[in-house]
Coordinates of C-alpha atoms and ligand atoms in Angstrom, one line a residue:
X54 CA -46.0 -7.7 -23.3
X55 CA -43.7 -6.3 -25.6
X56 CA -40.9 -3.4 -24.2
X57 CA -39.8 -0.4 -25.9
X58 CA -37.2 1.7 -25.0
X59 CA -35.7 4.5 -26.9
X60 CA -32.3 6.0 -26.2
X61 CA -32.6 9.6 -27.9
X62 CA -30.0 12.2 -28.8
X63 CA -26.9 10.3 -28.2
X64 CA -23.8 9.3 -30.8
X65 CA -23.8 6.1 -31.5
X66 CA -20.1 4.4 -31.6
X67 CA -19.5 0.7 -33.4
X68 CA -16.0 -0.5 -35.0
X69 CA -17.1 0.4 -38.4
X70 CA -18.3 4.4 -37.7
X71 CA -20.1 6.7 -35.6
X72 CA -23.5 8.8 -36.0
X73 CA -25.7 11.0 -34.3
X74 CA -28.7 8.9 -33.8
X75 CA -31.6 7.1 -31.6
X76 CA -31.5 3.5 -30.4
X77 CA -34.9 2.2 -30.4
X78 CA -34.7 -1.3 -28.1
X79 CA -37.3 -3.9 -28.8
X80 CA -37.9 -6.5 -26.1
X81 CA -34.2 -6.3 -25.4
X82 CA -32.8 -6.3 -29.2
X83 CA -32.0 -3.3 -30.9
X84 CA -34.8 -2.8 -33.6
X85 CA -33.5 0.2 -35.4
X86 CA -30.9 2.9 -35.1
X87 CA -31.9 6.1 -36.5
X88 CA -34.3 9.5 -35.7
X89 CA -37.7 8.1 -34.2
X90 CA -40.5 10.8 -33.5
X91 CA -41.5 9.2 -30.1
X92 CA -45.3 10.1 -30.3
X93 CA -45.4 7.9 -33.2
X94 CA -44.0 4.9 -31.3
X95 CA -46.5 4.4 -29.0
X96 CA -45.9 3.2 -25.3
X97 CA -42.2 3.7 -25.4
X98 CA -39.8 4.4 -22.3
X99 CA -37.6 7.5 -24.0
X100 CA -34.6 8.2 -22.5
X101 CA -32.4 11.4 -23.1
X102 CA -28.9 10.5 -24.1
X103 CA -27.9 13.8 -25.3
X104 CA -24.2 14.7 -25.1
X105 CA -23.7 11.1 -24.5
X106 CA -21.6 7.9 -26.3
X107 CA -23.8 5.3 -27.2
X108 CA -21.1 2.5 -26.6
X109 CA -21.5 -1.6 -27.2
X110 CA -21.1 -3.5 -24.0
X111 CA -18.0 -4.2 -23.4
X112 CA -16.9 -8.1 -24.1
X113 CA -14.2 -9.4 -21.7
X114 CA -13.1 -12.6 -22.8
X115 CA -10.6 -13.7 -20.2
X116 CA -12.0 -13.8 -16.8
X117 CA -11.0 -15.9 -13.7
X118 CA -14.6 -16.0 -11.6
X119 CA -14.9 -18.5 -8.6
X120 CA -11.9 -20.6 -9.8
X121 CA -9.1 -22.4 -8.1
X122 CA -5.8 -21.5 -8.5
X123 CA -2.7 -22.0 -6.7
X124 CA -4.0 -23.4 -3.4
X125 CA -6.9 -20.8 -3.3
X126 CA -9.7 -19.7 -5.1
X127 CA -10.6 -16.0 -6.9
X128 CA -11.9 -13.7 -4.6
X129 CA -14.8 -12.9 -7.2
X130 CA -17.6 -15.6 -7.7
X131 CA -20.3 -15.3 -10.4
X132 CA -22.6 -12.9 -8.4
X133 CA -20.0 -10.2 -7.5
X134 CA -18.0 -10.7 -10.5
X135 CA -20.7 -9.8 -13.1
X136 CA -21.8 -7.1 -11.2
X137 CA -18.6 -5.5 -11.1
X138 CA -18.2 -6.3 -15.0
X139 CA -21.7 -4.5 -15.3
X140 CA -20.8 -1.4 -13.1
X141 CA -17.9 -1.4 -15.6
X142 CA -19.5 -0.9 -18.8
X143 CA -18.7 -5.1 -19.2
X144 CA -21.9 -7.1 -20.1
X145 CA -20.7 -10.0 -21.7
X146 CA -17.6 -12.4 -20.3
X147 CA -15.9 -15.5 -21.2
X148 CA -14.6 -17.0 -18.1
X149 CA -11.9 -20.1 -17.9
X150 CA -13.3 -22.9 -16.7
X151 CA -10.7 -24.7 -15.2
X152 CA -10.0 -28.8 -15.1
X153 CA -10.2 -29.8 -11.3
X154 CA -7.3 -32.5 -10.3
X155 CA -9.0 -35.9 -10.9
X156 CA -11.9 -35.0 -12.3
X157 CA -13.1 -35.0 -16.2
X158 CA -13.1 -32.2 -18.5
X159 CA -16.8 -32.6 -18.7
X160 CA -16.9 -33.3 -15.2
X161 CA -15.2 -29.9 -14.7
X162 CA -17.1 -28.1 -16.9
X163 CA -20.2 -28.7 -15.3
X164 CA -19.0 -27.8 -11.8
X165 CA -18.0 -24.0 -13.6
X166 CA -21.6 -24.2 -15.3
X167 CA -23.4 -24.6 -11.7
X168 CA -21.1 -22.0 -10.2
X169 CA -22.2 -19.6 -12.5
X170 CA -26.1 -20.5 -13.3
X171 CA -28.4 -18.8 -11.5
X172 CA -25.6 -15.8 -10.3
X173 CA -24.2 -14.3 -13.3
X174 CA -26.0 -10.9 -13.9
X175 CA -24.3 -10.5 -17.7
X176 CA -24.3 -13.1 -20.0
X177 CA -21.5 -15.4 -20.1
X178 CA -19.2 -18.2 -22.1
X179 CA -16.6 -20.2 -21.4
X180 CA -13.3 -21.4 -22.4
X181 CA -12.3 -25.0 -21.1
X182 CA -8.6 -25.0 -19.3
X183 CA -6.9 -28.5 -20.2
X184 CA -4.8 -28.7 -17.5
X185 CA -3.7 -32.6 -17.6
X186 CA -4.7 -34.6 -20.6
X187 CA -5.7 -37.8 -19.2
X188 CA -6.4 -40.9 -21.6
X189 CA -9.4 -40.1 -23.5
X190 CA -9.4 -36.2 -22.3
X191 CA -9.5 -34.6 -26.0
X192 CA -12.3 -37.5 -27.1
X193 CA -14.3 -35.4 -24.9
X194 CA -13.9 -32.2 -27.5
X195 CA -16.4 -32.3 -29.4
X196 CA -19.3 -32.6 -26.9
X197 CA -17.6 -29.8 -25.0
X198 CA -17.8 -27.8 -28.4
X199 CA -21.0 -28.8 -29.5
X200 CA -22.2 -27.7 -26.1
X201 CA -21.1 -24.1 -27.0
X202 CA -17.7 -24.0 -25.2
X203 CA -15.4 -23.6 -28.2
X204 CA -12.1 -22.7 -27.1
X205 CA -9.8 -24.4 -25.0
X206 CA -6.7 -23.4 -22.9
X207 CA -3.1 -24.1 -22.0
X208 CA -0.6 -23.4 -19.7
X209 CA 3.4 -23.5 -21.0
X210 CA 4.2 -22.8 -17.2
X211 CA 3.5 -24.0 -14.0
X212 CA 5.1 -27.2 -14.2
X213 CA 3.8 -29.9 -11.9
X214 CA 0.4 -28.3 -11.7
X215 CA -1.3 -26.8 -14.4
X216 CA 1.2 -27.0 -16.8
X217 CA 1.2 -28.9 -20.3
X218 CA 4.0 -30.2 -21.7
X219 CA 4.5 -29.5 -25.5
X220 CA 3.7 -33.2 -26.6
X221 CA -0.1 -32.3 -25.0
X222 CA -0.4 -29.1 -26.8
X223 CA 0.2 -30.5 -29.8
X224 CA -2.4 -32.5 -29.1
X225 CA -4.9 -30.4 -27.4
X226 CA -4.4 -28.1 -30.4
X227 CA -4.8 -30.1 -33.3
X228 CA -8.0 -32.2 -31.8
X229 CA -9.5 -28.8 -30.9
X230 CA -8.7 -27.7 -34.4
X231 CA -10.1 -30.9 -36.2
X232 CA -13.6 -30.0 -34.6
X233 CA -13.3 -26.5 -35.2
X234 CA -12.6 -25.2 -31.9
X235 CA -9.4 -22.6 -31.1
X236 CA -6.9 -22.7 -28.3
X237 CA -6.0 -20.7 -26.0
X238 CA -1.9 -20.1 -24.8
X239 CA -0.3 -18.9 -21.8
X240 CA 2.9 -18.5 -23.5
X241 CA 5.7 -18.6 -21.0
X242 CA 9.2 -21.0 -20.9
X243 CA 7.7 -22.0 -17.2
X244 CA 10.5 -24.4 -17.2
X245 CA 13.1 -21.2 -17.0
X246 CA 11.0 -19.5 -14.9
X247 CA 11.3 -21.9 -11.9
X248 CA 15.0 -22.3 -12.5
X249 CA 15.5 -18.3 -11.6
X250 CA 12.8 -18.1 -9.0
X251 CA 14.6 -21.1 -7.5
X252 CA 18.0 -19.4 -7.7
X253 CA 16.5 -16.5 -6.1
X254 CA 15.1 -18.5 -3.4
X255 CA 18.5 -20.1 -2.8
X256 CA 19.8 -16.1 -2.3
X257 CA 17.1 -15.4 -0.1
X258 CA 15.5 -13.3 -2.3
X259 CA 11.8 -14.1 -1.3
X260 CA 9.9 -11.0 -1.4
X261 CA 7.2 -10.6 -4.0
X262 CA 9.3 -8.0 -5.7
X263 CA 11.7 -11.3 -7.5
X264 CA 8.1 -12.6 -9.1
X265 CA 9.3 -9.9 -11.8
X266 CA 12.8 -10.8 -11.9
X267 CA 12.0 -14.7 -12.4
X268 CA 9.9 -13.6 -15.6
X269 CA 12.3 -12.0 -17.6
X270 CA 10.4 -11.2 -21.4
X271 CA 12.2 -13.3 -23.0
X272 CA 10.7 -16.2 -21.1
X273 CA 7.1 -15.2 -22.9
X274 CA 8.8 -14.2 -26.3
X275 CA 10.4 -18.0 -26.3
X276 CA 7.4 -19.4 -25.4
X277 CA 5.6 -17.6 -28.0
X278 CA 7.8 -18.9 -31.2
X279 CA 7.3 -22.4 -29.7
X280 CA 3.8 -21.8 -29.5
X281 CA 3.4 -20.7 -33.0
X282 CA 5.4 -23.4 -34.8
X283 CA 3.8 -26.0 -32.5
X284 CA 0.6 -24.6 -33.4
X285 CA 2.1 -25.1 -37.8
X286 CA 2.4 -28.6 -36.9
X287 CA -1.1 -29.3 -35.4
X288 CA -2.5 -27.2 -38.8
X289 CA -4.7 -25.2 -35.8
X290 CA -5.0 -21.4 -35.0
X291 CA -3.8 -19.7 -32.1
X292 CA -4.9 -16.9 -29.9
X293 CA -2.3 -15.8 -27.2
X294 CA -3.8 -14.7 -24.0
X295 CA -2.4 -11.5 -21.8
X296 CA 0.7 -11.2 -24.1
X297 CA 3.4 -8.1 -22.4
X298 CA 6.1 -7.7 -24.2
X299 CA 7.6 -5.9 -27.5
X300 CA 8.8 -9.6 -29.0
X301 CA 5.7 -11.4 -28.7
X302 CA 4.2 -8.8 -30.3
X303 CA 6.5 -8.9 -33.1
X304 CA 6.2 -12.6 -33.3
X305 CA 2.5 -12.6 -33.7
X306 CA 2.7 -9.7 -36.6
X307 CA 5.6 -11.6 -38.4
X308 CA 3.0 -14.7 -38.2
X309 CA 0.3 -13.0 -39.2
X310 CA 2.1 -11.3 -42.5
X311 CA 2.4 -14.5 -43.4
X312 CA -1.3 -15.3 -43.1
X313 CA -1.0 -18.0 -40.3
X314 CA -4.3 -18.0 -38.1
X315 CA -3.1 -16.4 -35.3
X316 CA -4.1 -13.9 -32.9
X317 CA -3.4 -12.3 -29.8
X318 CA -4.7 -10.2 -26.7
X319 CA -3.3 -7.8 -24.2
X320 CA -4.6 -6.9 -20.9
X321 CA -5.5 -3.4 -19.3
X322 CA -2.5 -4.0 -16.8
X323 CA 0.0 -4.2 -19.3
X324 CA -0.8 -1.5 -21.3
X325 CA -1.1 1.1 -18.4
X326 CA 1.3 -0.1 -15.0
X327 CA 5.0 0.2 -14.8
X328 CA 6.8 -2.5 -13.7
X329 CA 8.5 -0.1 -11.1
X330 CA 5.4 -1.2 -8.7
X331 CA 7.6 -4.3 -8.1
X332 CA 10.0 -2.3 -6.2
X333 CA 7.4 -0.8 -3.6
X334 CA 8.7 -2.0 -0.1
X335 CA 7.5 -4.4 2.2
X336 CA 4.5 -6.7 0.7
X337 CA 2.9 -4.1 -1.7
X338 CA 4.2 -5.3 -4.8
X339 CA 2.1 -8.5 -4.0
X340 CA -0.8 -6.4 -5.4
X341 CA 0.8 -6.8 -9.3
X342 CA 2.3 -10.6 -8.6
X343 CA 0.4 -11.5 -11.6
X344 CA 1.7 -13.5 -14.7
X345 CA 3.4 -12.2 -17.1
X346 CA 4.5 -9.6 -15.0
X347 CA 4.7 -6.1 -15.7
X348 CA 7.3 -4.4 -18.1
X349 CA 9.2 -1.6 -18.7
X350 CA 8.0 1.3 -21.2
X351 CA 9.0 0.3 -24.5
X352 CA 7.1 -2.9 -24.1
X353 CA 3.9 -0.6 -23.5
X354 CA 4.7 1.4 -26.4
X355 CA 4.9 -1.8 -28.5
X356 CA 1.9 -3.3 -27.3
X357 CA -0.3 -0.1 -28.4
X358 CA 1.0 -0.3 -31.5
X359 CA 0.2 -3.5 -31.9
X360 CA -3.3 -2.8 -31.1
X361 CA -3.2 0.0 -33.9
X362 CA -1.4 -1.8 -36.5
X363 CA -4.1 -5.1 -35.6
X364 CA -1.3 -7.6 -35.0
X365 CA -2.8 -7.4 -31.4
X366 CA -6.9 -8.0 -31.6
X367 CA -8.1 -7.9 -28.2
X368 CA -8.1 -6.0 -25.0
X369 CA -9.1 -8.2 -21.8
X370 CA -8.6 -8.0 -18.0
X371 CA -7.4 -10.8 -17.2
X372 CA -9.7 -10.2 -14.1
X373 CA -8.1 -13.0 -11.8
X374 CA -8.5 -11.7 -8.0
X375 CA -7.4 -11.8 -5.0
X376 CA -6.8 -9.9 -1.8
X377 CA -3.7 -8.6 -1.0
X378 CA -4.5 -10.3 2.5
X379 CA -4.8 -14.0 0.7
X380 CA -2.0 -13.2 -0.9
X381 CA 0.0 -12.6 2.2
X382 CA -1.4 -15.8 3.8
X383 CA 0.0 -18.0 1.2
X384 CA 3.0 -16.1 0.0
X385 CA 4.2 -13.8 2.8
X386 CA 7.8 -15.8 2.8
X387 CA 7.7 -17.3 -0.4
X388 CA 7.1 -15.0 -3.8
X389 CA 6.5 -18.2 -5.5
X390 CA 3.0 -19.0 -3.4
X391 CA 1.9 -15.9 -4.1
X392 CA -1.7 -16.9 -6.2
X393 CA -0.7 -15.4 -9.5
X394 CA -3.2 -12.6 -10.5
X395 CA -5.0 -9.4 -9.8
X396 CA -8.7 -7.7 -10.6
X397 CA -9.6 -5.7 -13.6
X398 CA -13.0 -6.5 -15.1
X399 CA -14.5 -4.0 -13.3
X400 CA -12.1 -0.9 -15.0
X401 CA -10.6 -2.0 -18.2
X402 CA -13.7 -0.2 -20.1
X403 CA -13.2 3.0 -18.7
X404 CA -9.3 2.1 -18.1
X405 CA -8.8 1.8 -22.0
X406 CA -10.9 4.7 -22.9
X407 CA -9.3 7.5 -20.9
X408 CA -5.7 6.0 -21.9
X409 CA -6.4 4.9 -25.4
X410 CA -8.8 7.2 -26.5
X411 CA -8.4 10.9 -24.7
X412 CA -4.7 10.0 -24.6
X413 CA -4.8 10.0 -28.6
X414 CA -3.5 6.9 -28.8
X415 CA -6.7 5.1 -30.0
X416 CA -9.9 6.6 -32.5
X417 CA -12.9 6.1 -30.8
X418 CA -14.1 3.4 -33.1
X419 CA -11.1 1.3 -32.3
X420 CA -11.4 1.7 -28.8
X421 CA -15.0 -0.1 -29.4
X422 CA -13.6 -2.5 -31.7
X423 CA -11.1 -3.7 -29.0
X424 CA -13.3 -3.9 -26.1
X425 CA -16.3 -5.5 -27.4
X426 CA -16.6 -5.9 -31.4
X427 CA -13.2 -7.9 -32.4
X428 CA -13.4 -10.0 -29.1
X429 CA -17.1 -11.2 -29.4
X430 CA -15.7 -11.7 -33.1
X431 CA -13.1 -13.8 -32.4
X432 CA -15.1 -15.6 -29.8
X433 CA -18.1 -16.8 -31.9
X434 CA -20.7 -14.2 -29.5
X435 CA -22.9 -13.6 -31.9
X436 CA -25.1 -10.9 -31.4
X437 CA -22.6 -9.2 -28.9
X438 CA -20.1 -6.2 -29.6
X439 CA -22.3 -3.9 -32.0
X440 CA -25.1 -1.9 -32.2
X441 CA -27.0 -2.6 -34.8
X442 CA -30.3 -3.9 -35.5
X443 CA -30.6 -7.6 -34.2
X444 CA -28.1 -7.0 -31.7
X445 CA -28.3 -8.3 -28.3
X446 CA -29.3 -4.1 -26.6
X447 CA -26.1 -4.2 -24.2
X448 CA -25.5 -0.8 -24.1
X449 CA -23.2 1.4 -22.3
X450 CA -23.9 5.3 -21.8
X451 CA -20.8 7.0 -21.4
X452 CA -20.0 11.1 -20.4
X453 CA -17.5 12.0 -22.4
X454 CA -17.1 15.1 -19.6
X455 CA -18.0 13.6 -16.6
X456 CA -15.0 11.8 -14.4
X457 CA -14.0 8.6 -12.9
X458 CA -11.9 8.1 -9.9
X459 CA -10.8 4.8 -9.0
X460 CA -10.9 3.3 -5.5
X461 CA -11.1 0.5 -3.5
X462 CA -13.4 1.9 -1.4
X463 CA -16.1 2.5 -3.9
X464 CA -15.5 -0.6 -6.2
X465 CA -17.8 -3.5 -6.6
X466 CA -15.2 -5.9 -7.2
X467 CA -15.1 -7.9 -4.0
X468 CA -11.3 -7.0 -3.5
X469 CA -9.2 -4.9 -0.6
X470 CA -7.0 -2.9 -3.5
X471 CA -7.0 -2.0 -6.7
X472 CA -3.9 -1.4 -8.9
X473 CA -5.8 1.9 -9.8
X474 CA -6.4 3.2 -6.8
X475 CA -6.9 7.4 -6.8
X476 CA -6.7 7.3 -10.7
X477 CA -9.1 10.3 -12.0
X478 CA -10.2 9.8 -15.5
X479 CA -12.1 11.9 -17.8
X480 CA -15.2 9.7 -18.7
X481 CA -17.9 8.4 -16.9
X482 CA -19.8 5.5 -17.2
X483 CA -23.5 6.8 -16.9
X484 CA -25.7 3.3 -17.6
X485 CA -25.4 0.1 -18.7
X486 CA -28.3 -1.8 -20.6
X487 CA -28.3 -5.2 -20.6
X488 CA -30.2 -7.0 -23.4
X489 CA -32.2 -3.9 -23.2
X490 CA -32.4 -3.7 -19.0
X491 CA -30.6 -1.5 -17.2
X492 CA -28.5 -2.9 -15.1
X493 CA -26.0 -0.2 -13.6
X494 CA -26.3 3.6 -13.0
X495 CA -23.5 5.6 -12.1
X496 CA -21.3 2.9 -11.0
X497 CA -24.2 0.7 -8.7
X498 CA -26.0 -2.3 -10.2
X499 CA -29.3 -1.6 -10.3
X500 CA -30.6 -4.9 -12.0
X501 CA -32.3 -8.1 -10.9
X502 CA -30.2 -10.9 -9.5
X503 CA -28.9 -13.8 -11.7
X504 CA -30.6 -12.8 -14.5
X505 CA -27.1 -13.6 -16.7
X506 CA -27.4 -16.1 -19.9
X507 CA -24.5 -18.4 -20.8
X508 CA -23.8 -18.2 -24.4
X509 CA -23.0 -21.4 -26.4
X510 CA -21.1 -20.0 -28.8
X511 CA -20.4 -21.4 -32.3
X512 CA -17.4 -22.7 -33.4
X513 CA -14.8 -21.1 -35.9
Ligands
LIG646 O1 -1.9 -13.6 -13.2 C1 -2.5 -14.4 -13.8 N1 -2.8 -14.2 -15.1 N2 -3.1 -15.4 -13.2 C2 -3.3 -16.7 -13.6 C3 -4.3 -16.9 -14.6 C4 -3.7 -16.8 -16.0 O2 -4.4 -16.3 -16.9 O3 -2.7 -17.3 -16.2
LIG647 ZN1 -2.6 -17.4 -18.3
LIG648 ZN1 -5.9 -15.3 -16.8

């Protein structure tokens, strides 16, 4: 039986412009955007959007759900993740899929695959994290790209662990590139890094407060100029995950003047928190231990003009959780076991709206662009990121005069803190549709379990 919804009265926001207008929703597509006389529908579920934004779901393309890291594993798996993202205003993620110690890449990414099937309650993608390039790892490419998971990527830190040395990003990159897949770069000189957070080991300078210190931005903007040159070599485009600081931004623009195909994303956390949260006493500045660490002002400053000027394309979360209690398990006398990340899929939407857009500092239509329509661009989600007819109906109804306030306490994230906590924001998140369903209402998920897609996603 065919479904019709109508979402009347609203404004309807994409990248490319804004208008007052209906969204009529056909079996989970949008059909049309326009004015619809409702009696002339037929059986048609109208809803009054009045007053309202009309948003695209958001698209967060840098997720950490259910994965191992550093002796532990994200606090988030596939079932409370995506309901946080949807609560958010998030209905489409691409998550990292990360290479398990011994196993195959394949191997790997069918372990991430049964993890999420079956739980996910958004649609979802991944990207495949080469962590140790085996004999014969990148003849596995192109089934992992023809399978719909066309971006790969690698670590320049974490030595000893997860980290690739430049020899195997060369390679990872120019395989990937050969079969029309993109990589993926944690920029950072992780060989510096463990040098300084040695040192301050040595003079007893354990507390999670030196995780900053041990990360100066120079260790990313190094890493980033190695990247891009690397990345000339292997003839293969680039695209810079959670990059913090005023010189990497620089480095991608002067790269991309010069029409190199690279591109680059910041994070919620970077654009909004002060690094001054490393100086809180005692174990609280565990809560941002998360890498690259924050910065200082003028790096913020440069990374929203980077988003304006489009040398930066993308706004993720970096969503990569865990409770401040894990945290103190592992890393209580040692910054450097600290697991490396903190939550944020659940607030970057309405995060970046209230900063970027009722702070002037983004239009409206950009603020779309970076949340949903450039990353499900970049990404190969087609069908994800607008709302136009053919579209996949993820919709997000916004309140331009409601408010949010942030807390742990009412989050769905499955986390004890939140870097956020008692921020009040003007927006509200009303609903979020689904491919046409609605799946959250005023900050609850209302939709059926596990009813999430993963998206193969075509290649460059
Ligand atoms: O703090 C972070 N980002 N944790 C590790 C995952 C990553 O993206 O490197
Ligand atoms: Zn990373
Ligand atoms: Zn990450």
């Amino acid at each position: 039986m065919t479904t019709k919804l109508l979402l009347s009265g609203g404004r309807v926001v994409n990248a490319s412009g804004s208008t007052d207008a209906d969204v009529l929703v056909l079996d989970g597509r949008i059909e049309a955007v326009g004015r619809f006389d409702p009696a002339a529908l037929g059986e048609v579920e109208r809803v009054d959007v009045s007053g309202k934004l009309l948003l695209p779901g958001g698209v967060d393309v840098h997720t950490h759900l259910d994965s191992p890291m550093m002796g532990t594993v994200t606090s988030d798996d596939f079932a409370s993740g995506t309901r946080a993202a949807a609560c958010g205003g998030t209905t489409t993620l691409v998550d990292f899929a990360m290479q398990t110690p011994g196993s195959t890449l394949q191997d790997s990414l069918a372990a991430h695959h049964a993890k999420a099937a079956g739980k996910a309650v958004v649609d979802y993608g991944f990207h495949m994290c080469v962590t140790d390039l085996y004999d014969g790892a990148t003849k596995e490419f192109p089934e992992i790209i023809g399978s719909g998971v066309s971006s790969f990527k690698v670590f320049m830190a974490y030595r000893g662990t997860i980290m690739l040395h430049d020899g195997d990003m060369f390679e990872v990159l120019r395989t990937s590139a050969a079969h029309g897949g993109q990589v993926c770069v944690h920029a950072e000189n992780g060989d510096v890094i463990d040098r300084l957070a040695a040192d301050l080991v040595t003079a007893g300078r354990t507390g999670p407060g030196s995780h900053e210190i041990a990360r100066p931005p120079a260790t990313e903007v190094e890493a980033v100029h190695r990247a891009i040159r690397i990345a000339r070599m292997a003839d293969a485009p680039l695209y810079f995950v959670h990059l913090s600081t005023e010189g990497a931004v620089e480095a991608v623009a002067d790269a991309r003047s010069r029409d190199w195909a690279v591109a680059g994303e910041t994070c919620t956390h970077y654009l909004t928190l002060d690094r001054s949260l490393y100086d809180a006493p005692g174990f609280e500045a565990a809560k941002v231990v998360l890498t690259p660490p924050l910065r200082e002002q003028h790096h913020r400053e440069a990374l929203w003009r980077g988003l304006r000027a489009g040398s930066l394309g993308v706004v993720s979360s970096d969503h990569c959780p865990f409770c401040l209690e894990e945290k103190r398990r592992l890393g209580e006398h040692d910054f450097r076991a600290i697991p490396n990340g903190g939550p944020g899929v659940e607030h970057r939407f309405i995060v970046l709206y209230a900063q970027g857009v009722r702070e002037g500092r983004l239009s409206l239509e950009k603020f779309v662009d970076l949340v949903a329509t450039a990353p499900a661009r970049q990404f190969g989600l087609a069908g994800k990121g607008a709302i136009v007819p053919g579209a996949d109906a993820d919709i997000v109804v916004l309140d331009p005069d409601g408010t949010t306030t942030i807390s742990a306490a009412t989050q769905n994230q499955r986390m004890d803190y939140t870097p956020y906590e008692g921020w009040e924001l003007p927006g509200v998140i009303e609903a979020v549709y689904s491919r046409g369903d609605l799946v959250a209402r005023a900050g609850r998920y209302v939709g059926a379990e596990g009813r999430g897609r993963f998206l193969a996603r075509r290649t460059a």
